Amino acid sequence: MASPAHWIAAAAPTTLPDELLEEIFLLLEAPADLARASSTCTAFRRVVSGRRFRSLHPPPAADFTFSFLPAPNDWRVCDALDARVLLRRRPGDAAAFADLVVCDPLHRRYVQVPPIPYDLAVSTGAPGMTLNCFLDPASEEKREDEDDVSFGVICAVHFQHKLVTFRFSSVTGKWRALTFDRELSLPTIHDVTLWSGLFKQQYVHGCFYWRIPGVYAIIQVQCTREMRLRQVEIPTVTYRQQKVFVEVGEGRLGLLVLHVGILDLYCKTLRDHCIGTEEWQHDRTIPLPKLDSTWSWWIVGADKRYVLLGAILLSRSWLQNPPAHYFTLDLKTFLFESLSVSNQLRSAYLYASFPPSLSLPSI
Amino acid sequence: MEVDKGKGEAEETRKVAEADRDTVTLKSSDGKLFEVSKEAAARLSTVLAGMIAGGSIDDNGTDLKQIGSEALENVVDYCNKHANSIPSAALISSSISFNTAPFKEPEEWERKFVDRLSHDALFDLVEAANFLGMERLLDVTCHKISEMMKGKSPDQIREVFNIKNDYTKEELEEIRQELAWAFYDD
């Protein structure tokens, strides 16, 4: 780095013609870098806000590179719900409690979620491993007006053989332990990374569902009125298949299972959020869209209305970033719609019901 | 008469020799002469390519009044280094998979080339590259300047680039509010 004396002597880039400043600013991919550069002097701002520059460098609708976070590359997306995204610091993956932030990628804001207090953790058992963190959909549903920016974060932690769940409320700014009507025993974990990958919550008709790795059952977690935990068997034909829980009509829990070339939908009736004892019913078989070559399908995620599926072309080398084709399945009509073709295989995430760009900040 | 004739012949001979020469001579605003390979100059600079093709290259040094000797030395240095560099495997493979991308990352030697420059020299070189229509050199120098801006606060950018903050207090406050998301707690 040059000495301050040298900087004084340095040619100010403001003497560069606008076309060269444009060239330089075009290389600032992160919106935050561009914004900071444009606020240094009026000449820079004039170039950045000029029509010509804007046509070359359109402002992103939302910043999913999370460039507004400190050390943006250190974070991993845990969950996305409406306007908010929950992220977890990467080196903290192996730590007992994850370092969390909730952000609004549209308005480029974030709030830090405080760590779970040590005494609260100790009161529930020995320190454990964070399995799954997600934004509480129930607090979204309860929200009454647009100005309400409260949110909740739920964190599932594995304490030896027990599953312990904590909830953070942005209203109180505090974590509390969620106490259920029974304790849930879990098999001993040998590989936490494998577990946290499988242990992904789903939210259907006011309840969370977790799959238990190695056990052919799901956990239903009801946080609404009574705090209930239930273990639910799944049909044997769905073992070892990719599957996702979905809302199908009033009071029905759907289990969508991926087989070769088709999706099978199994249903169970819910009574007052409770799963009955009757068997799963096979509701329908949905053929996947026909793709001409060898495509391999996977289920990316689901929300209330849509299931996002991806397909990659297997005939090409993995090293070459094979093209991925994304489809949505509408759960009302059971029709597929082609969404996009992308080479960015790794980063697919379902951001459903994302707000339009003129909406108010959510945090 | 004899002398004049001799001079004319010499001129003629030199012109033929110039056409056959594989270098061109460039003259900076402060009168210094630089030689550069004709092939590299024509390949890397659209302006020099046009002058060579149009025969407007001066044997005594083509006047480049807009470019100072330090910048011109760097331009010539870049052309020579470019002529000697073998495209890396990375550049070849990236040109296959991202052949629509407008910008290719600088190669190792290009990074080193711009890293050793002072700020003055870097900004002079950007302008020289722009004037001579040297697209690749322009990319490499602009890339270096953009790298110097990344992750910095407005104050740090002003300091590094010696920019005068010419906003009024009110304007600055307005910008800070509008772009609050882009500011760390600085």
XYZ file of C-alpha atoms in Angstrom:
549
model
C 0.000 0.000 0.000
C 1.303 3.428 -0.896
C 2.076 6.013 1.777
C -0.390 8.852 2.502
C 2.098 11.253 0.935
C 1.827 9.270 -2.264
C -1.982 9.427 -2.222
C -1.894 13.172 -2.095
C 0.212 13.096 -5.210
C -1.995 10.444 -6.844
C -4.019 11.319 -9.897
C -7.629 11.502 -8.762
C -9.747 9.030 -10.746
C -12.416 11.709 -10.930
C -10.331 12.996 -13.843
C -11.073 9.759 -15.679
C -13.766 10.177 -18.317
C -17.221 8.830 -17.451
C -16.875 5.940 -19.898
C -13.840 4.627 -17.980
C -15.544 5.079 -14.623
C -18.434 3.038 -16.082
C -16.014 0.256 -17.081
C -14.610 0.175 -13.541
C -17.994 0.287 -11.803
C -19.320 -2.495 -14.021
C -16.745 -4.761 -12.402
C -18.134 -4.075 -8.913
C -20.586 -6.986 -8.871
C -21.590 -6.623 -5.213
C -24.330 -3.970 -4.907
C -22.865 -2.807 -1.597
C -19.480 -2.064 -3.210
C -21.180 -0.091 -5.948
C -23.303 1.821 -3.445
C -20.290 2.746 -1.324
C -18.263 3.817 -4.358
C -21.141 5.984 -5.589
C -21.325 7.776 -2.250
C -17.698 8.942 -2.302
C -18.244 11.954 -4.588
C -20.850 13.503 -6.860
C -19.000 12.521 -10.051
C -19.134 8.822 -9.159
C -22.773 9.078 -8.168
C -23.654 10.819 -11.428
C -22.091 7.957 -13.420
C -23.651 5.176 -11.320
C -27.135 6.691 -11.391
C -26.887 7.625 -15.072
C -29.299 5.989 -17.482
C -26.508 4.503 -19.583
C -24.862 2.803 -16.603
C -28.201 1.571 -15.287
C -28.967 -0.067 -18.625
C -25.636 -1.925 -18.478
C -25.879 -2.741 -14.773
C -29.532 -3.077 -13.748
C -30.071 -2.910 -9.976
C -30.791 -6.370 -8.606
C -34.332 -6.897 -7.341
C -32.963 -8.611 -4.261
C -29.434 -9.361 -3.181
C -29.089 -13.115 -2.819
C -25.301 -12.859 -2.710
C -25.854 -11.370 0.769
C -23.085 -8.873 0.094
C -24.532 -6.644 2.833
C -23.546 -9.143 5.560
C -20.132 -8.924 7.213
C -17.926 -11.585 5.540
C -20.681 -12.521 3.032
C -19.063 -15.807 2.011
C -19.135 -17.195 5.544
C -22.888 -17.706 5.605
C -25.070 -20.584 4.506
C -28.814 -20.327 3.864
C -30.845 -22.311 6.420
C -34.316 -21.218 5.526
C -36.276 -18.708 3.505
C -39.767 -17.589 4.346
C -41.645 -14.762 2.640
C -39.341 -11.736 2.693
C -36.775 -13.140 5.117
C -33.822 -15.448 4.906
C -32.213 -17.163 7.877
C -28.476 -17.753 7.549
C -25.978 -19.591 9.635
C -22.266 -18.886 9.867
C -20.312 -21.608 8.087
C -17.424 -22.303 10.443
C -20.033 -22.644 13.175
C -21.571 -25.720 11.549
C -19.776 -28.073 13.898
C -20.341 -25.863 16.945
C -22.961 -26.612 19.550
C -25.015 -23.552 18.745
C -25.098 -21.910 15.408
C -24.337 -18.234 14.837
C -27.499 -16.919 13.142
C -28.688 -13.844 11.260
C -32.088 -13.036 9.792
C -31.971 -10.788 6.769
C -34.128 -9.046 4.220
C -32.318 -9.498 0.869
C -34.574 -6.988 -0.845
C -33.761 -4.098 1.485
C -30.313 -5.434 2.323
C -30.799 -5.391 6.053
C -30.007 -7.942 8.679
C -30.401 -8.551 12.376
C -28.206 -10.798 14.449
C -29.962 -13.490 16.477
C -28.318 -13.699 19.916
C -26.877 -17.083 20.889
C -28.942 -19.465 23.027
C -27.962 -18.528 26.620
C -25.680 -21.027 28.296
C -27.825 -21.454 31.417
C -30.899 -22.187 29.274
C -28.935 -24.806 27.361
C -27.611 -26.361 30.563
C -31.105 -26.552 32.071
C -32.191 -28.786 29.196
C -29.184 -31.121 29.260
C -25.591 -31.237 28.160
C -24.578 -28.980 25.235
C -25.561 -30.594 21.983
C -25.473 -30.117 18.238
C -27.736 -27.800 16.285
C -29.616 -29.942 13.783
C -32.021 -27.590 12.146
C -32.804 -23.875 12.355
C -35.725 -22.298 10.605
C -38.024 -19.296 10.582
C -41.243 -19.948 12.473
C -44.060 -19.955 9.908
C -46.638 -19.648 12.691
C -45.426 -16.137 13.532
C -45.792 -15.172 9.865
C -49.375 -16.392 9.857
C -50.239 -14.459 12.998
C -48.932 -11.204 11.599
C -51.770 -8.756 11.184
C -50.438 -5.679 9.445
C -47.620 -4.827 7.083
C -45.702 -2.792 9.662
C -45.364 -5.750 12.001
C -41.792 -6.895 11.495
C -41.648 -9.497 14.252
C -40.355 -12.969 13.513
C -39.519 -16.209 15.265
C -36.646 -18.625 14.843
C -36.866 -22.256 15.885
C -33.749 -24.256 16.560
C -33.689 -28.026 17.013
C -30.754 -29.265 19.048
C -29.646 -32.820 19.681
C -28.662 -33.387 23.321
C -27.172 -36.864 23.598
C -30.298 -38.978 22.924
C -32.822 -36.203 23.202
C -34.264 -33.708 20.804
C -34.574 -30.266 22.407
C -36.200 -27.332 20.676
C -35.746 -23.613 21.316
C -37.650 -20.654 19.975
C -36.386 -17.110 19.608
C -38.881 -14.248 19.490
C -37.837 -10.936 17.959
C -40.521 -9.267 20.101
C -38.970 -10.283 23.426
C -35.452 -10.645 22.028
C -35.130 -13.862 24.028
C -34.793 -17.602 23.510
C -36.929 -20.067 25.432
C -37.040 -23.835 25.468
C -40.122 -25.420 23.883
C -41.465 -28.098 26.185
C -43.536 -30.803 24.587
C -45.959 -33.345 25.980
C -43.325 -36.063 25.716
C -39.630 -36.519 25.212
C -38.378 -37.815 21.950
C -35.514 -40.258 21.968
C -33.141 -40.187 19.048
C -30.530 -42.695 17.963
C -26.967 -41.744 18.852
C -25.460 -39.489 16.277
C -22.199 -40.494 14.708
C -22.191 -38.113 11.834
C -23.805 -34.796 12.657
C -23.316 -33.354 9.199
C -25.338 -36.210 7.699
C -28.040 -35.664 10.277
C -28.377 -31.963 9.839
C -28.736 -32.516 6.085
C -31.643 -34.925 6.532
C -33.189 -33.123 9.435
C -34.961 -30.491 7.410
C -38.241 -29.192 8.699
C -41.400 -29.001 6.683
C -44.467 -27.044 7.624
C -47.885 -28.401 6.704
C -51.254 -27.308 8.120
C -49.760 -25.657 11.208
C -47.374 -28.468 12.172
C -43.712 -29.133 11.533
C -42.521 -32.429 10.228
C -39.064 -33.839 10.662
C -37.749 -37.035 9.215
C -35.683 -39.159 11.564
C -32.631 -40.525 9.772
C -32.400 -44.300 10.016
C -35.981 -44.610 11.282
C -38.811 -45.002 8.813
C -41.043 -42.490 10.498
C -41.605 -38.776 10.735
C -42.002 -36.541 13.758
C -44.981 -34.278 13.837
C -44.327 -31.197 15.946
C -47.340 -29.175 16.891
C -46.539 -25.772 18.336
C -49.956 -24.180 18.013
C -52.083 -24.829 21.092
C -50.704 -27.849 22.887
C -47.065 -28.593 22.310
C -47.240 -32.088 20.942
C -44.725 -34.482 19.437
C -45.880 -37.529 17.492
C -43.977 -40.181 15.646
C -45.772 -41.234 12.463
C -45.005 -44.315 10.349
C -44.693 -43.842 6.591
C -45.691 -46.339 3.854
C -43.035 -49.014 3.258
C -42.980 -48.295 -0.510
C -41.655 -44.826 0.263
C -38.585 -46.023 2.188
C -35.356 -44.900 0.584
C -37.236 -42.755 -1.922
C -37.036 -38.976 -2.120
C -40.146 -37.516 -0.527
C -41.727 -34.301 0.587
C -44.727 -33.414 2.759
C -47.357 -31.209 1.171
C -50.721 -29.644 1.921
C -53.435 -31.238 -0.174
C -56.821 -29.666 0.380
C -58.505 -29.057 3.706
C -57.149 -31.078 6.577
C -55.133 -33.542 4.547
C -51.439 -34.290 4.842
C -49.839 -35.352 1.583
C -46.653 -37.339 1.093
C -45.232 -36.907 -2.392
C -42.751 -39.619 -3.347
C -40.379 -39.587 -6.309
C -40.056 -42.801 -8.350
C -38.617 -43.325 -11.840
C -40.610 -41.097 -14.195
C -43.480 -40.520 -11.761
C -44.529 -38.927 -8.486
C -46.839 -40.867 -6.154
C -49.073 -38.963 -3.780
C -50.144 -40.590 -0.498
C -52.584 -38.877 1.853
C -53.713 -39.016 5.443
C -56.593 -37.110 6.991
C -55.773 -34.729 9.823
C -58.342 -34.166 12.558
C -57.717 -30.991 14.503
C -54.068 -31.152 13.410
C -53.780 -34.737 14.674
C -52.823 -37.617 12.456
C -55.353 -40.436 12.691
C -54.537 -44.114 12.933
C -55.845 -45.087 9.481
C -53.408 -46.170 6.762
C -51.937 -43.823 4.200
C -54.142 -43.748 1.082
C -52.603 -43.734 -2.376
C -54.237 -40.674 -3.920
C -52.765 -40.432 -7.421
C -49.788 -40.995 -9.707
C -48.414 -37.930 -11.490
C -46.169 -38.535 -14.538
C -43.082 -36.312 -14.596
C -42.563 -34.055 -17.643
C -40.946 -35.998 -20.474
C -37.316 -35.064 -21.041
C -35.566 -36.496 -24.056
C -32.302 -37.775 -22.581
C -31.198 -39.314 -19.326
C -32.268 -36.780 -16.754
C -32.077 -37.423 -13.056
C -34.754 -35.843 -10.878
C -34.679 -34.532 -7.339
C -37.104 -32.711 -5.073
C -35.820 -29.267 -4.104
C -38.594 -28.203 -1.731
C -42.243 -27.421 -1.258
C -44.457 -24.678 0.080
C -48.229 -24.427 0.506
C -48.954 -24.262 -3.206
C -45.962 -25.522 -5.187
C -43.343 -28.244 -5.218
C -40.027 -27.358 -6.829
C -38.312 -30.175 -8.706
C -35.019 -30.214 -10.519
C -33.618 -32.483 -13.208
C -29.996 -32.753 -14.327
C -28.611 -34.286 -17.454
C -26.547 -37.282 -16.340
C -24.822 -38.067 -19.618
C -22.357 -35.228 -19.196
C -19.424 -35.065 -16.883
C -20.226 -33.723 -13.418
C -17.169 -31.563 -13.656
C -18.718 -29.559 -16.427
C -21.617 -28.207 -14.362
C -24.396 -30.142 -16.082
C -27.447 -28.070 -16.971
C -30.256 -28.265 -14.432
C -33.869 -27.883 -15.472
C -36.282 -26.702 -12.793
C -40.027 -27.366 -12.716
C -42.820 -26.408 -10.371
C -45.734 -28.706 -9.619
C -48.937 -26.866 -8.736
C -50.586 -28.742 -5.856
C -54.059 -27.514 -6.833
C -54.004 -28.485 -10.506
C -51.181 -31.091 -10.416
C -49.736 -29.475 -13.528
C -46.029 -28.914 -14.124
C -44.546 -25.670 -15.292
C -41.024 -25.304 -16.616
C -39.249 -22.698 -14.512
C -35.704 -22.309 -15.795
C -32.595 -23.999 -17.082
C -29.490 -23.201 -15.099
C -25.904 -24.292 -14.792
C -25.846 -23.252 -11.158
C -26.808 -26.624 -9.811
C -25.683 -26.220 -6.226
C -27.517 -23.109 -5.245
C -31.170 -23.933 -5.929
C -33.524 -22.894 -3.155
C -37.248 -22.394 -3.097
C -38.143 -18.776 -2.357
C -41.885 -18.878 -2.618
C -44.208 -15.901 -2.071
C -41.306 -13.479 -2.189
C -42.628 -9.914 -1.883
C -42.607 -7.442 -4.775
C -39.684 -5.020 -4.821
C -41.671 -2.024 -3.567
C -42.830 -3.639 -0.336
C -41.775 -2.400 3.086
C -38.683 -3.713 4.836
C -39.397 -6.882 6.815
C -36.823 -6.348 9.563
C 22.421 17.472 -56.852
C 24.407 14.371 -56.094
C 23.769 14.814 -52.420
C 20.037 15.328 -52.895
C 19.807 12.253 -55.075
C 21.683 10.242 -52.469
C 19.360 11.463 -49.769
C 16.336 10.495 -51.848
C 17.710 7.031 -52.407
C 18.473 6.660 -48.751
C 14.909 7.743 -47.966
C 13.578 5.213 -50.444
C 15.717 2.434 -48.968
C 14.660 3.311 -45.455
C 10.971 3.298 -46.430
C 11.320 -0.191 -47.877
C 13.174 -1.251 -44.764
C 10.398 0.279 -42.595
C 7.742 -1.749 -44.411
C 9.771 -4.889 -43.758
C 10.603 -4.030 -40.164
C 8.787 -6.066 -37.563
C 8.636 -3.210 -35.054
C 7.000 0.203 -34.951
C 8.335 3.267 -33.171
C 6.012 5.252 -30.913
C 6.698 8.717 -29.545
C 5.343 9.914 -26.182
C 4.024 13.423 -25.451
C 7.410 14.292 -23.921
C 9.289 13.108 -27.002
C 10.658 9.728 -25.881
C 10.795 6.905 -28.441
C 9.673 3.313 -27.836
C 9.817 0.291 -30.112
C 7.167 -2.352 -30.056
C 6.560 -5.475 -32.113
C 4.303 -4.641 -35.045
C 2.439 -7.913 -34.670
C 1.685 -7.336 -30.948
C 0.747 -3.673 -31.512
C -1.674 -4.616 -34.298
C -3.183 -7.479 -32.299
C -3.612 -5.634 -28.985
C -4.533 -2.119 -30.090
C -7.312 -1.379 -32.560
C -5.947 2.160 -33.018
C -2.373 1.037 -33.819
C -3.746 -1.733 -36.074
C -5.632 0.921 -38.031
C -2.546 3.151 -38.295
C -0.336 0.265 -39.469
C -2.895 -0.841 -42.043
C -3.425 2.743 -43.200
C 0.306 3.442 -43.497
C 0.193 6.374 -41.070
C 3.021 5.006 -38.949
C 5.912 7.493 -38.851
C 9.407 6.027 -39.174
C 10.792 8.683 -36.859
C 8.274 7.760 -34.211
C 4.496 7.968 -34.423
C 3.382 10.891 -32.295
C 1.089 9.904 -29.425
C 0.591 13.354 -27.907
C -1.983 12.151 -25.384
C 0.314 9.602 -23.744
C 3.192 10.397 -21.382
C 6.467 8.454 -21.469
C 5.780 6.448 -18.311
C 2.377 5.266 -19.568
C 3.744 4.534 -23.030
C 6.590 2.528 -21.536
C 4.013 0.459 -19.647
C 1.937 0.002 -22.821
C 4.998 -1.259 -24.716
C 6.030 -3.416 -21.766
C 2.548 -4.944 -21.700
C 2.638 -5.645 -25.470
C 6.038 -7.364 -25.177
C 4.984 -9.427 -22.148
C 1.746 -10.369 -23.901
C 3.667 -11.531 -26.977
C 5.814 -13.780 -24.758
C 3.017 -15.212 -22.620
C 1.455 -18.518 -23.477
C -2.261 -18.546 -22.692
C -2.754 -20.600 -19.551
C -4.864 -23.752 -19.487
C -7.275 -21.960 -17.160
C -7.865 -19.211 -19.696
C -8.431 -21.722 -22.487
C -10.928 -23.781 -20.479
C -12.759 -20.725 -19.200
C -13.078 -19.419 -22.721
C -14.901 -22.625 -23.621
C -17.424 -22.689 -20.818
C -17.973 -18.948 -20.482
C -17.474 -17.802 -24.032
C -20.317 -15.337 -23.667
C -18.814 -13.694 -20.576
C -17.664 -10.158 -21.352
C -14.730 -10.224 -18.960
C -12.054 -12.836 -18.323
C -10.114 -12.802 -15.082
C -6.586 -11.391 -15.457
C -3.862 -13.969 -15.749
C -1.156 -14.268 -13.132
C 1.395 -12.231 -15.120
C -1.198 -9.538 -15.861
C -1.991 -9.227 -12.146
C 1.697 -8.862 -11.357
C 2.021 -6.340 -14.159
C -0.631 -3.992 -12.728
C 0.174 -4.706 -9.061
C 3.629 -3.125 -9.334
C 2.221 0.171 -10.698
C 1.754 3.286 -8.570
C -1.747 4.803 -8.513
C -0.617 7.560 -10.859
C 0.831 5.087 -13.325
C -2.271 2.870 -13.118
C -4.675 5.722 -13.917
C -2.433 6.976 -16.726
C -2.307 3.463 -18.135
C -6.129 3.133 -18.076
C -6.379 6.294 -20.138
C -3.629 5.198 -22.509
C -5.293 1.802 -23.002
C -8.578 3.547 -23.680
C -6.979 5.963 -26.164
C -5.184 3.172 -28.049
C -8.261 0.898 -28.081
C -6.460 -1.848 -26.135
C -9.450 -3.783 -24.893
C -7.596 -6.401 -22.887
C -5.280 -3.928 -21.164
C -8.312 -1.775 -20.381
C -10.042 -4.775 -18.796
C -7.001 -5.653 -16.725
C -6.409 -2.105 -15.460
C -10.108 -1.440 -14.741
C -10.251 -4.768 -12.922
C -7.324 -3.696 -10.745
C -8.991 -0.378 -9.879
C -12.307 -2.101 -9.076
C -10.448 -4.555 -6.816
C -9.013 -1.572 -4.938
C -12.568 -0.366 -4.234
C -14.102 -3.663 -3.111
C -14.973 -4.044 0.564
C -13.920 -0.473 1.375
C -15.906 2.252 3.101
C -16.499 5.526 1.203
C -13.857 7.197 3.401
C -11.308 4.513 2.596
C -12.061 4.810 -1.129
C -11.619 8.594 -0.937
C -8.336 8.154 0.874
C -6.911 5.535 -1.494
C -7.949 7.391 -4.636
C -7.461 10.905 -3.292
C -11.032 11.899 -4.029
C -12.491 15.075 -2.588
C -15.837 14.571 -0.889
C -17.895 17.231 -2.654
C -21.276 16.323 -1.179
C -23.047 18.764 1.089
C -23.754 17.562 4.625
C -27.466 17.215 3.783
C -26.794 15.228 0.612
C -24.460 12.915 2.485
C -27.049 12.279 5.189
C -29.663 11.526 2.534
C -27.348 9.053 0.788
C -26.448 7.353 4.045
C -30.127 6.805 4.759
C -30.963 5.621 1.270
C -27.996 3.271 1.111
C -27.916 2.317 4.790
C -27.744 -1.364 3.818
C -24.396 -0.821 2.097
C -22.639 0.755 5.075
C -20.935 -1.270 7.723
C -20.687 0.431 11.071
C -17.920 2.688 9.943
